[in-house]
């Protein structure tokens, strides 16, 4: 399936840059429509099972910069991006949320997205659910997931098991239906060529057209790919960075939106830790502003969650089998920026939390701590410097008083909105089908297009937009 670049020069009708949720679906739709497609992916093709989930090996091979990337600010927000065939879909938790219908309608009005029917997106979501085998786990939730449910039920808070794109054959944990298992093989079966380990450094422009992509292989060899149209699908950080490196301006990289999260580690009387999987329950009582869920909790990640208050919490690290890590995520009003800087390979990213964001993070962590006590945790260890161990409701109040977002480990895995879609020229970077404003043959088709962070796990929304736009392109209706 993987075409190694034999020459320094290649050619395609359509070049797709990036093979994640946006790129893989774009490639499949276009190839199935008979278009000659070349996919270029910076990361390597890693078969599922070749790396242990959340291991350093996986971080090294499937994440950008080993998973160590940060949006500067007060506080800085750590973020992670997949960098491999399949992008984020290979490493993520697989938790599936349909695009929220009301939000789609609001986006259509606020960003003036033309010819945009929320019902079309929801019908694409139906297709995606079938292709990805979205469903709940027949084996039932794990102990860390059950703890979340128990605590939420005790408080009367709305919660539920979130379905995942996992295929269950009756044995074992199920197989993640990531892009290397679904849309990339489909694209290849229809003739798409997929080149991995090849980075696009910049697009070469001729007026309002891109005429070629300049590439680099890991050994330093460079190449040039010509095409008729290009779809930039590098994700919400890399897509705007690539466009900026290519000299494209406008509303590119100015409106990064994320779901900032803060964490805590909860210790229970009995072992419950699952090192290689995440809890599937989420609490949506306070959604869309505030959601709770479970995080990866291998021993290293448990230690990391105790690290902010290491002097006080370090003795708990040996109890890791009885500890699981949970998060409170907010729909942020803050925004960030992506700046590509001459001669630097990676962009500089910033993020600014508003006062309302900070207050939500504080109350979110407090409510999550309460939920964990109700679930039976003997101690809760919040992830911020100066945090107290929480054992009673009174301690929850103390913790909230001591909390400061500036001292917390704030992180995110949901990155969106750096090239928002729509006709609202003052804030959109691409037109209603993802073509970059001011360019005739440059399209963006990934998480960058989402007008705002959706308040739910975003992959299905990214896929629905990408499939809609690629279909429209294939039908010839969005050609310049
Ligand atoms: C740890 C983690 C957990 C997550 N959990 C969930 C979840 O449970 N549910 C959910 O809905 N979402 C989840 N997400 C988010 C979801 O994975 C993303 O929203 C989705 O993958 C975004 O798709 P994308 O196409 O925009 O970018 P990506 O999937 O990130 O794909 C972009 C690809 O482009 C490649 N690329 C970038 N620049 C270049 C270049 N210059 N040249 C060549 N290739 C390039 C990258 O290497 C990457 O492979 C999670 C993400 C992470 C990181």
Short mmCIF file of C-alpha atoms and ligand atoms in Angstrom, two decimals:
data_model
loop_
_atom_site.label_atom_id
_atom_site.label_comp_id
_atom_site.label_asym_id
_atom_site.label_seq_id
_atom_site.Cartn_x
_atom_site.Cartn_y
_atom_site.Cartn_z
CA UNK A 1 0.00 0.00 0.00
CA UNK A 2 2.83 2.38 0.77
CA UNK A 3 4.57 3.95 -2.21
CA UNK A 4 8.13 4.96 -1.43
CA UNK A 5 9.14 8.02 -3.39
CA UNK A 6 11.37 6.50 -6.07
CA UNK A 7 12.31 9.85 -7.53
CA UNK A 8 12.74 13.28 -6.15
CA UNK A 9 9.85 14.34 -8.37
CA UNK A 10 6.28 13.07 -8.28
CA UNK A 11 3.02 14.19 -9.75
CA UNK A 12 -0.66 13.76 -8.88
CA UNK A 13 -4.00 15.17 -9.81
CA UNK A 14 -4.66 15.82 -6.13
CA UNK A 15 -2.05 15.90 -3.39
CA UNK A 16 -3.33 15.21 0.15
CA UNK A 17 -0.92 16.34 2.86
CA UNK A 18 -1.44 14.36 6.07
CA UNK A 19 -3.27 11.08 6.60
CA UNK A 20 -5.26 11.62 9.82
CA UNK A 21 -9.01 11.90 10.30
CA UNK A 22 -9.26 14.63 7.64
CA UNK A 23 -6.62 13.41 5.17
CA UNK A 24 -7.56 9.72 5.11
CA UNK A 25 -11.25 10.42 4.50
CA UNK A 26 -10.41 13.03 1.85
CA UNK A 27 -8.13 10.55 0.07
CA UNK A 28 -10.74 7.77 0.15
CA UNK A 29 -13.58 9.95 -1.17
CA UNK A 30 -11.47 11.42 -3.98
CA UNK A 31 -9.83 8.13 -5.01
CA UNK A 32 -13.20 6.38 -5.04
CA UNK A 33 -14.44 9.14 -7.35
CA UNK A 34 -11.71 8.17 -9.81
CA UNK A 35 -9.31 11.03 -9.02
CA UNK A 36 -5.57 10.34 -9.05
CA UNK A 37 -4.57 10.89 -5.40
CA UNK A 38 -1.19 11.00 -3.72
CA UNK A 39 -1.11 11.10 0.10
CA UNK A 40 2.06 12.36 1.73
CA UNK A 41 2.45 11.71 5.47
CA UNK A 42 5.32 12.91 7.62
CA UNK A 43 5.18 10.05 10.13
CA UNK A 44 5.76 6.34 9.60
CA UNK A 45 3.22 3.56 9.09
CA UNK A 46 2.98 1.68 12.40
CA UNK A 47 0.81 -1.42 12.52
CA UNK A 48 -1.49 -1.60 15.52
CA UNK A 49 0.07 -3.78 18.17
CA UNK A 50 3.62 -2.79 17.17
CA UNK A 51 3.71 -0.24 19.98
CA UNK A 52 2.29 -0.46 23.50
CA UNK A 53 -0.38 2.22 24.03
CA UNK A 54 0.93 5.23 25.99
CA UNK A 55 4.49 3.80 26.05
CA UNK A 56 7.60 5.87 25.38
CA UNK A 57 8.08 3.80 22.22
CA UNK A 58 4.65 4.89 21.02
CA UNK A 59 5.36 8.50 21.96
CA UNK A 60 8.57 8.32 19.97
CA UNK A 61 7.14 6.70 16.85
CA UNK A 62 3.59 7.99 16.65
CA UNK A 63 3.53 11.40 18.33
CA UNK A 64 5.03 14.66 17.13
CA UNK A 65 8.09 15.63 19.17
CA UNK A 66 7.64 12.58 21.38
CA UNK A 67 4.41 14.09 22.71
CA UNK A 68 6.22 17.08 24.21
CA UNK A 69 4.62 20.14 22.65
CA UNK A 70 3.30 23.22 24.37
CA UNK A 71 1.20 26.28 23.65
CA UNK A 72 2.89 29.16 25.47
CA UNK A 73 0.82 31.22 27.87
CA UNK A 74 0.03 31.72 31.53
CA UNK A 75 -0.30 28.88 32.14
CA UNK A 76 1.20 27.16 29.11
CA UNK A 77 -1.04 24.42 27.74
CA UNK A 78 0.63 21.11 26.89
CA UNK A 79 -0.81 19.49 23.79
CA UNK A 80 -0.15 16.33 21.79
CA UNK A 81 -0.49 15.56 18.09
CA UNK A 82 -0.27 12.21 16.35
CA UNK A 83 2.45 12.02 13.71
CA UNK A 84 2.13 8.73 11.85
CA UNK A 85 0.02 7.18 9.10
CA UNK A 86 -3.50 7.75 10.41
CA UNK A 87 -2.44 10.74 12.53
CA UNK A 88 -4.28 11.23 15.82
CA UNK A 89 -6.71 8.41 15.04
CA UNK A 90 -3.97 5.83 15.73
CA UNK A 91 -3.16 7.01 19.24
CA UNK A 92 -6.40 8.48 20.49
CA UNK A 93 -8.92 7.04 22.92
CA UNK A 94 -11.43 6.19 20.21
CA UNK A 95 -14.32 7.88 22.04
CA UNK A 96 -17.04 8.72 19.54
CA UNK A 97 -19.40 11.71 19.67
CA UNK A 98 -21.69 12.62 16.81
CA UNK A 99 -21.39 16.23 15.68
CA UNK A 100 -23.85 18.12 17.92
CA UNK A 101 -26.79 19.14 15.66
CA UNK A 102 -27.51 22.43 17.46
CA UNK A 103 -23.88 23.43 17.25
CA UNK A 104 -23.80 22.74 13.51
CA UNK A 105 -26.80 25.02 13.04
CA UNK A 106 -25.14 27.73 15.11
CA UNK A 107 -21.90 27.46 13.15
CA UNK A 108 -23.86 27.81 9.91
CA UNK A 109 -25.34 31.12 11.09
CA UNK A 110 -22.36 32.58 12.93
CA UNK A 111 -19.74 31.79 10.28
CA UNK A 112 -22.08 31.99 7.28
CA UNK A 113 -21.29 28.53 5.97
CA UNK A 114 -23.06 28.34 2.63
CA UNK A 115 -24.97 25.29 1.40
CA UNK A 116 -24.48 23.69 4.79
CA UNK A 117 -27.14 21.30 5.96
CA UNK A 118 -26.65 19.87 9.46
CA UNK A 119 -28.78 16.90 8.37
CA UNK A 120 -26.19 16.09 5.66
CA UNK A 121 -23.42 16.05 8.28
CA UNK A 122 -25.47 13.82 10.56
CA UNK A 123 -26.17 11.43 7.72
CA UNK A 124 -22.42 11.28 6.98
CA UNK A 125 -21.95 10.55 10.70
CA UNK A 126 -24.27 7.56 10.27
CA UNK A 127 -22.00 6.25 7.50
CA UNK A 128 -18.88 6.85 9.57
CA UNK A 129 -20.39 4.93 12.49
CA UNK A 130 -20.88 1.91 10.24
CA UNK A 131 -17.43 2.07 8.68
CA UNK A 132 -15.72 2.48 12.07
CA UNK A 133 -17.89 -0.13 13.84
CA UNK A 134 -18.83 2.38 16.53
CA UNK A 135 -20.35 0.71 19.57
CA UNK A 136 -20.09 0.05 23.26
CA UNK A 137 -17.81 -2.60 24.73
CA UNK A 138 -19.57 -5.97 25.03
CA UNK A 139 -17.29 -6.78 27.98
CA UNK A 140 -18.72 -3.80 29.88
CA UNK A 141 -16.88 -0.88 31.43
CA UNK A 142 -13.59 -1.32 33.28
CA UNK A 143 -13.18 -0.59 36.99
CA UNK A 144 -11.89 3.00 36.49
CA UNK A 145 -14.86 3.67 34.22
CA UNK A 146 -17.26 2.15 36.75
CA UNK A 147 -15.81 4.42 39.43
CA UNK A 148 -16.71 7.46 37.34
CA UNK A 149 -20.25 6.14 36.84
CA UNK A 150 -20.64 5.34 40.54
CA UNK A 151 -19.59 8.80 41.66
CA UNK A 152 -21.79 10.55 39.10
CA UNK A 153 -24.81 8.38 39.96
CA UNK A 154 -24.35 9.12 43.65
CA UNK A 155 -24.51 12.84 42.87
CA UNK A 156 -27.34 12.44 40.36
CA UNK A 157 -25.15 13.79 37.54
CA UNK A 158 -25.84 12.83 33.94
CA UNK A 159 -23.28 10.31 32.69
CA UNK A 160 -22.93 7.46 30.26
CA UNK A 161 -20.64 5.05 28.49
CA UNK A 162 -19.30 6.66 25.33
CA UNK A 163 -19.18 4.34 22.30
CA UNK A 164 -15.86 3.80 20.56
CA UNK A 165 -14.58 2.88 17.12
CA UNK A 166 -13.53 -0.58 18.21
CA UNK A 167 -14.27 -3.80 16.40
CA UNK A 168 -14.96 -6.64 18.81
CA UNK A 169 -14.64 -10.21 17.61
CA UNK A 170 -15.61 -11.66 20.97
CA UNK A 171 -12.05 -12.08 22.25
CA UNK A 172 -9.76 -9.53 23.85
CA UNK A 173 -10.05 -5.78 23.96
CA UNK A 174 -11.20 -5.13 20.40
CA UNK A 175 -9.36 -3.54 17.53
CA UNK A 176 -9.29 0.22 17.10
CA UNK A 177 -10.80 1.24 13.77
CA UNK A 178 -8.27 3.95 13.06
CA UNK A 179 -7.52 5.33 9.60
CA UNK A 180 -4.86 2.68 8.83
CA UNK A 181 -7.63 0.08 9.26
CA UNK A 182 -10.41 1.88 7.41
CA UNK A 183 -10.18 4.88 5.09
CA UNK A 184 -6.50 4.59 4.12
CA UNK A 185 -6.88 0.99 2.82
CA UNK A 186 -10.04 2.13 1.03
CA UNK A 187 -8.14 4.96 -0.62
CA UNK A 188 -5.34 2.60 -1.63
CA UNK A 189 -7.80 0.04 -3.00
CA UNK A 190 -9.06 2.76 -5.33
CA UNK A 191 -5.57 3.60 -6.53
CA UNK A 192 -4.38 6.28 -4.10
CA UNK A 193 -0.64 6.23 -3.53
CA UNK A 194 0.44 6.72 0.10
CA UNK A 195 3.94 7.94 0.88
CA UNK A 196 4.97 7.91 4.54
CA UNK A 197 8.02 9.39 6.23
CA UNK A 198 7.88 12.41 3.92
CA UNK A 199 7.28 15.94 5.16
CA UNK A 200 5.94 18.78 3.08
CA UNK A 201 8.00 21.84 3.94
CA UNK A 202 6.15 24.39 1.84
CA UNK A 203 3.91 24.95 -1.12
CA UNK A 204 5.29 26.74 -4.16
CA UNK A 205 2.88 29.45 -5.31
CA UNK A 206 2.26 31.05 -8.66
CA UNK A 207 -0.11 33.93 -8.01
CA UNK A 208 -3.22 32.53 -6.39
CA UNK A 209 -2.36 28.90 -7.26
CA UNK A 210 -0.12 26.37 -5.60
CA UNK A 211 1.89 24.56 -8.25
CA UNK A 212 4.11 22.23 -6.25
CA UNK A 213 4.96 20.94 -2.79
CA UNK A 214 8.56 20.84 -1.59
CA UNK A 215 9.28 17.77 0.54
CA UNK A 216 12.01 16.36 2.77
CA UNK A 217 12.71 12.73 3.65
CA UNK A 218 14.19 11.80 7.04
CA UNK A 219 17.63 11.34 5.44
CA UNK A 220 17.52 14.93 4.20
CA UNK A 221 16.76 14.19 0.53
CA UNK A 222 14.41 16.73 -0.90
CA UNK A 223 11.74 16.41 -3.55
CA UNK A 224 9.09 18.31 -5.47
CA UNK A 225 5.53 17.14 -6.11
CA UNK A 226 3.35 18.79 -8.73
CA UNK A 227 -0.46 18.62 -8.71
CA UNK A 228 -3.63 20.23 -9.92
CA UNK A 229 -5.18 20.68 -6.45
CA UNK A 230 -3.83 20.27 -2.94
CA UNK A 231 -5.67 19.36 0.26
CA UNK A 232 -3.78 20.41 3.37
CA UNK A 233 -4.79 18.01 6.18
CA UNK A 234 -1.91 18.27 8.64
CA UNK A 235 -4.09 18.99 11.67
CA UNK A 236 -4.95 22.26 13.40
CA UNK A 237 -1.34 23.18 14.25
CA UNK A 238 0.57 21.94 11.20
CA UNK A 239 -1.90 23.02 8.50
CA UNK A 240 -1.78 26.74 9.33
CA UNK A 241 1.98 26.50 9.90
CA UNK A 242 2.47 25.01 6.42
CA UNK A 243 0.24 27.64 4.82
CA UNK A 244 2.13 30.42 6.59
CA UNK A 245 5.51 28.95 5.57
CA UNK A 246 4.22 29.04 2.01
CA UNK A 247 3.46 32.75 2.26
CA UNK A 248 -0.32 32.47 2.62
CA UNK A 249 -1.81 35.06 4.93
CA UNK A 250 -5.37 35.92 5.95
CA UNK A 251 -7.17 34.28 8.84
CA UNK A 252 -4.68 31.47 9.11
CA UNK A 253 -3.57 30.32 12.55
CA UNK A 254 -5.21 33.16 14.48
CA UNK A 255 -8.06 31.40 16.25
CA UNK A 256 -6.80 28.15 17.75
CA UNK A 257 -9.52 26.63 19.95
CA UNK A 258 -8.94 23.74 22.35
CA UNK A 259 -10.61 21.94 25.24
CA UNK A 260 -8.25 22.73 28.16
CA UNK A 261 -8.22 20.03 30.82
CA UNK A 262 -6.97 19.71 34.39
CA UNK A 263 -6.40 16.38 36.08
CA UNK A 264 -6.39 14.57 39.36
CA UNK A 265 -5.35 11.11 40.49
CA UNK A 266 -7.86 9.21 42.61
CA UNK A 267 -6.75 6.40 44.93
CA UNK A 268 -9.15 3.64 45.91
CA UNK A 269 -9.02 0.82 48.44
CA UNK A 270 -8.69 -1.91 45.81
CA UNK A 271 -6.64 -2.23 42.62
CA UNK A 272 -8.40 -0.77 39.57
CA UNK A 273 -5.64 0.60 37.33
CA UNK A 274 -5.78 -0.39 33.64
CA UNK A 275 -2.38 0.63 32.23
CA UNK A 276 -3.15 0.34 28.51
CA UNK A 277 -6.69 1.69 28.17
CA UNK A 278 -8.84 4.65 29.18
CA UNK A 279 -12.19 4.78 31.00
CA UNK A 280 -15.19 5.04 28.65
CA UNK A 281 -17.62 6.88 30.92
CA UNK A 282 -18.03 10.63 30.69
CA UNK A 283 -20.07 12.96 32.86
CA UNK A 284 -22.06 15.54 30.90
CA UNK A 285 -24.13 17.11 33.68
CA UNK A 286 -22.49 20.50 33.08
CA UNK A 287 -21.95 20.17 29.32
CA UNK A 288 -21.12 21.76 27.01
CA UNK A 289 -19.11 24.02 29.33
CA UNK A 290 -17.65 21.33 31.53
CA UNK A 291 -17.16 17.56 31.05
CA UNK A 292 -15.45 14.86 33.09
CA UNK A 293 -13.77 11.72 31.86
CA UNK A 294 -10.91 9.32 32.49
CA UNK A 295 -7.30 9.48 31.28
CA UNK A 296 -4.57 7.02 30.49
CA UNK A 297 -3.13 5.84 33.79
CA UNK A 298 -0.05 3.67 33.30
CA UNK A 299 2.49 3.93 36.17
CA UNK A 300 4.46 6.66 34.38
CA UNK A 301 1.33 8.73 33.81
CA UNK A 302 0.20 8.25 37.42
CA UNK A 303 3.63 9.53 38.51
CA UNK A 304 3.26 12.47 36.11
CA UNK A 305 -0.08 13.40 37.61
CA UNK A 306 1.47 13.43 41.10
CA UNK A 307 4.48 15.42 39.95
CA UNK A 308 2.99 18.90 40.41
CA UNK A 309 3.00 18.41 44.16
CA UNK A 310 5.75 15.80 44.29
CA UNK A 311 6.98 16.56 47.81
CA UNK A 312 3.54 15.96 49.25
CA UNK A 313 2.29 13.23 46.91
CA UNK A 314 5.31 11.14 45.96
CA UNK A 315 4.72 8.40 48.57
CA UNK A 316 1.48 7.56 46.74
CA UNK A 317 3.31 6.55 43.57
CA UNK A 318 3.83 2.98 44.83
CA UNK A 319 0.05 2.70 45.13
CA UNK A 320 -0.37 3.11 41.35
CA UNK A 321 -2.37 -0.13 40.95
CA UNK A 322 -5.04 1.50 43.18
CA UNK A 323 -4.91 4.84 41.33
CA UNK A 324 -6.59 6.05 38.17
CA UNK A 325 -6.31 9.50 36.57
CA UNK A 326 -9.36 11.60 35.60
CA UNK A 327 -9.84 14.95 33.92
CA UNK A 328 -12.15 17.95 33.87
CA UNK A 329 -12.34 19.53 30.39
CA UNK A 330 -13.85 22.89 29.56
CA UNK A 331 -15.20 24.55 26.44
CA UNK A 332 -12.86 27.50 26.47
CA UNK A 333 -13.62 31.07 25.50
CA UNK A 334 -9.89 31.65 25.16
CA UNK A 335 -8.06 31.44 21.85
CA UNK A 336 -4.55 30.72 20.67
CA UNK A 337 -2.29 31.41 17.73
CA UNK A 338 0.04 29.46 15.50
CA UNK A 339 3.03 31.37 14.11
CA UNK A 340 5.54 29.87 11.74
CA UNK A 341 8.93 31.46 12.22
CA UNK A 342 11.56 31.64 9.46
CA UNK A 343 14.26 28.97 9.85
CA UNK A 344 12.42 27.19 12.68
CA UNK A 345 11.01 23.79 11.72
CA UNK A 346 8.11 23.90 14.20
CA UNK A 347 5.70 26.78 14.71
CA UNK A 348 5.35 28.76 17.91
CA UNK A 349 1.94 28.20 19.46
CA UNK A 350 0.30 30.35 22.11
CA UNK A 351 -2.93 30.01 24.08
CA UNK A 352 -4.72 32.47 26.33
CA UNK A 353 -7.22 31.34 28.98
CA UNK A 354 -9.88 33.88 29.92
CA UNK A 355 -10.91 34.65 33.51
CA UNK A 356 -14.08 32.61 32.90
CA UNK A 357 -11.93 29.66 31.69
CA UNK A 358 -9.86 29.80 34.86
CA UNK A 359 -12.95 29.87 37.05
CA UNK A 360 -14.40 26.89 35.16
CA UNK A 361 -11.19 24.91 35.56
CA UNK A 362 -11.30 25.60 39.30
CA UNK A 363 -14.92 24.58 39.76
CA UNK A 364 -14.42 21.65 37.37
CA UNK A 365 -11.57 20.23 39.40
CA UNK A 366 -13.55 20.76 42.61
CA UNK A 367 -16.61 18.93 41.27
CA UNK A 368 -14.47 16.14 39.89
CA UNK A 369 -12.78 15.70 43.28
CA UNK A 370 -16.21 15.52 44.91
CA UNK A 371 -17.32 12.93 42.37
CA UNK A 372 -14.28 10.79 43.13
CA UNK A 373 -14.94 10.92 46.88
CA UNK A 374 -18.52 9.82 46.18
CA UNK A 375 -17.11 7.00 44.03
CA UNK A 376 -15.20 5.77 47.08
CA UNK A 377 -11.74 7.24 46.57
CA UNK A 378 -9.82 7.40 49.85
CA UNK A 379 -7.61 10.23 48.57
CA UNK A 380 -7.66 12.56 45.58
CA UNK A 381 -4.41 14.13 44.38
CA UNK A 382 -5.10 17.24 42.25
CA UNK A 383 -2.51 18.19 39.60
CA UNK A 384 -1.43 21.68 40.57
CA UNK A 385 1.51 23.03 42.51
CA UNK A 386 0.59 23.59 46.15
CA UNK A 387 -2.42 21.24 45.97
CA UNK A 388 -3.60 19.57 49.16
CA UNK A 389 -4.52 15.90 49.28
CA UNK A 390 -8.34 15.72 49.31
CA UNK A 391 -10.03 13.22 51.63
CA UNK A 392 -13.25 14.95 52.68
CA UNK A 393 -15.80 17.42 51.30
CA UNK A 394 -14.18 20.09 53.45
CA UNK A 395 -10.86 19.41 51.72
CA UNK A 396 -12.62 19.96 48.37
CA UNK A 397 -13.46 23.52 49.42
CA UNK A 398 -9.86 24.07 50.60
CA UNK A 399 -8.55 22.72 47.32
CA UNK A 400 -10.77 25.04 45.30
CA UNK A 401 -9.55 27.98 47.34
CA UNK A 402 -5.91 27.06 46.74
CA UNK A 403 -6.34 26.28 43.05
CA UNK A 404 -4.78 28.56 40.48
CA UNK A 405 -4.79 27.73 36.78
CA UNK A 406 -1.33 29.31 36.59
CA UNK A 407 0.02 26.56 38.85
CA UNK A 408 -1.87 23.71 37.19
CA UNK A 409 -0.77 21.24 34.53
CA UNK A 410 -3.26 22.29 31.88
CA UNK A 411 -3.25 20.16 28.76
CA UNK A 412 -5.31 19.28 25.72
CA UNK A 413 -5.57 16.71 22.95
CA UNK A 414 -8.35 18.50 21.04
CA UNK A 415 -6.97 21.16 18.68
CA UNK A 416 -9.28 22.98 16.25
CA UNK A 417 -10.29 26.13 14.43
CA UNK A 418 -7.07 27.60 13.03
CA UNK A 419 -8.53 27.96 9.50
CA UNK A 420 -12.26 28.36 10.24
CA UNK A 421 -14.67 27.51 7.45
CA UNK A 422 -17.26 30.00 6.14
CA UNK A 423 -17.94 33.20 4.25
CA UNK A 424 -17.63 35.47 7.29
CA UNK A 425 -14.51 37.12 5.88
CA UNK A 426 -13.51 38.84 9.12
CA UNK A 427 -12.74 35.53 10.81
CA UNK A 428 -12.80 32.64 8.32
CA UNK A 429 -9.63 31.31 6.67
CA UNK A 430 -11.37 29.08 4.12
CA UNK A 431 -14.61 29.24 2.17
CA UNK A 432 -17.71 27.17 2.86
CA UNK A 433 -16.09 24.03 1.42
CA UNK A 434 -12.60 24.50 2.82
CA UNK A 435 -10.87 26.27 -0.06
CA UNK A 436 -8.44 28.83 1.34
CA UNK A 437 -9.78 32.35 0.80
CA UNK A 438 -7.82 34.02 -1.96
CA UNK A 439 -6.40 30.78 -3.41
CA UNK A 440 -7.86 28.83 -6.29
CA UNK A 441 -6.59 25.29 -5.68
CA UNK A 442 -5.54 25.10 -2.02
CA UNK A 443 -8.02 23.37 0.28
CA UNK A 444 -7.87 22.67 4.00
CA UNK A 445 -9.78 19.61 5.18
CA UNK A 446 -9.06 18.74 8.79
CA UNK A 447 -9.72 19.92 12.35
CA UNK A 448 -8.52 23.40 11.40
CA UNK A 449 -11.87 24.01 9.69
CA UNK A 450 -14.11 23.56 12.74
CA UNK A 451 -15.35 27.08 13.56
CA UNK A 452 -14.94 26.53 17.31
CA UNK A 453 -14.03 23.64 19.61
CA UNK A 454 -17.15 21.46 19.59
CA UNK A 455 -17.45 20.69 23.32
CA UNK A 456 -17.31 16.94 22.59
CA UNK A 457 -14.54 14.62 21.35
CA UNK A 458 -14.02 16.09 17.87
CA UNK A 459 -12.86 13.33 15.51
CA UNK A 460 -16.29 12.42 14.13
CA UNK A 461 -17.06 16.08 13.44
CA UNK A 462 -13.72 16.46 11.65
CA UNK A 463 -14.48 13.39 9.53
CA UNK A 464 -18.00 14.54 8.67
CA UNK A 465 -16.77 17.95 7.47
CA UNK A 466 -13.92 16.37 5.50
CA UNK A 467 -16.19 13.87 3.75
CA UNK A 468 -18.75 16.58 2.89
CA UNK A 469 -16.10 18.86 1.41
CA UNK A 470 -14.29 16.10 -0.49
CA UNK A 471 -17.58 14.93 -2.00
CA UNK A 472 -18.38 18.41 -3.12
CA UNK A 473 -14.94 18.75 -4.68
CA UNK A 474 -15.26 15.39 -6.42
CA UNK A 475 -18.62 16.44 -7.80
CA UNK A 476 -16.80 19.33 -9.43
CA UNK A 477 -18.88 21.93 -7.73
CA UNK A 478 -16.16 23.66 -5.77
CA UNK A 479 -13.51 23.96 -8.51
CA UNK A 480 -12.12 27.45 -8.98
C1 LIG B 1 -3.95 11.41 22.63
C2 LIG B 1 -5.18 11.84 21.86
C3 LIG B 1 -6.43 11.36 22.26
C4 LIG B 1 -7.58 11.75 21.56
N1 LIG B 1 -8.78 11.16 21.87
C5 LIG B 1 -9.86 11.39 21.07
C6 LIG B 1 -11.06 10.66 21.25
O1 LIG B 1 -11.17 9.77 22.08
N2 LIG B 1 -12.12 10.97 20.44
C7 LIG B 1 -12.05 11.96 19.48
O2 LIG B 1 -13.06 12.22 18.82
N3 LIG B 1 -10.90 12.63 19.28
C8 LIG B 1 -9.80 12.36 20.02
N4 LIG B 1 -8.62 13.01 19.78
C9 LIG B 1 -8.59 14.05 18.73
C10 LIG B 1 -8.57 13.46 17.31
O3 LIG B 1 -7.57 12.48 17.21
C11 LIG B 1 -8.32 14.62 16.34
O4 LIG B 1 -9.39 15.55 16.46
C12 LIG B 1 -8.21 14.19 14.89
O5 LIG B 1 -7.24 13.19 14.72
C13 LIG B 1 -7.84 15.42 14.04
O6 LIG B 1 -7.73 15.03 12.70
P1 LIG B 1 -6.84 15.87 11.69
O7 LIG B 1 -6.98 15.24 10.35
O8 LIG B 1 -7.15 17.30 11.85
O9 LIG B 1 -5.33 15.72 12.20
P2 LIG B 1 -4.47 14.45 12.57
O10 LIG B 1 -5.32 13.25 12.79
O11 LIG B 1 -3.56 14.90 13.65
O12 LIG B 1 -3.61 14.14 11.26
C14 LIG B 1 -2.67 15.05 10.73
C15 LIG B 1 -1.57 14.25 10.05
O13 LIG B 1 -0.87 15.12 9.17
C16 LIG B 1 0.51 14.84 9.22
N5 LIG B 1 1.24 16.06 8.83
C17 LIG B 1 1.22 17.25 9.48
N6 LIG B 1 1.99 18.14 8.82
C18 LIG B 1 2.52 17.50 7.76
C19 LIG B 1 3.41 17.90 6.72
N7 LIG B 1 3.91 19.14 6.67
N8 LIG B 1 3.76 16.97 5.78
C20 LIG B 1 3.25 15.70 5.82
N9 LIG B 1 2.41 15.28 6.81
C21 LIG B 1 2.04 16.17 7.76
C22 LIG B 1 0.73 14.48 10.68
O14 LIG B 1 1.92 13.74 10.84
C23 LIG B 1 -0.54 13.71 11.03
O15 LIG B 1 -0.36 12.33 10.85
C24 LIG B 1 -7.46 12.66 20.47
C25 LIG B 1 -6.21 13.14 20.09
C26 LIG B 1 -5.07 12.73 20.75
C27 LIG B 1 -3.73 13.24 20.31
#
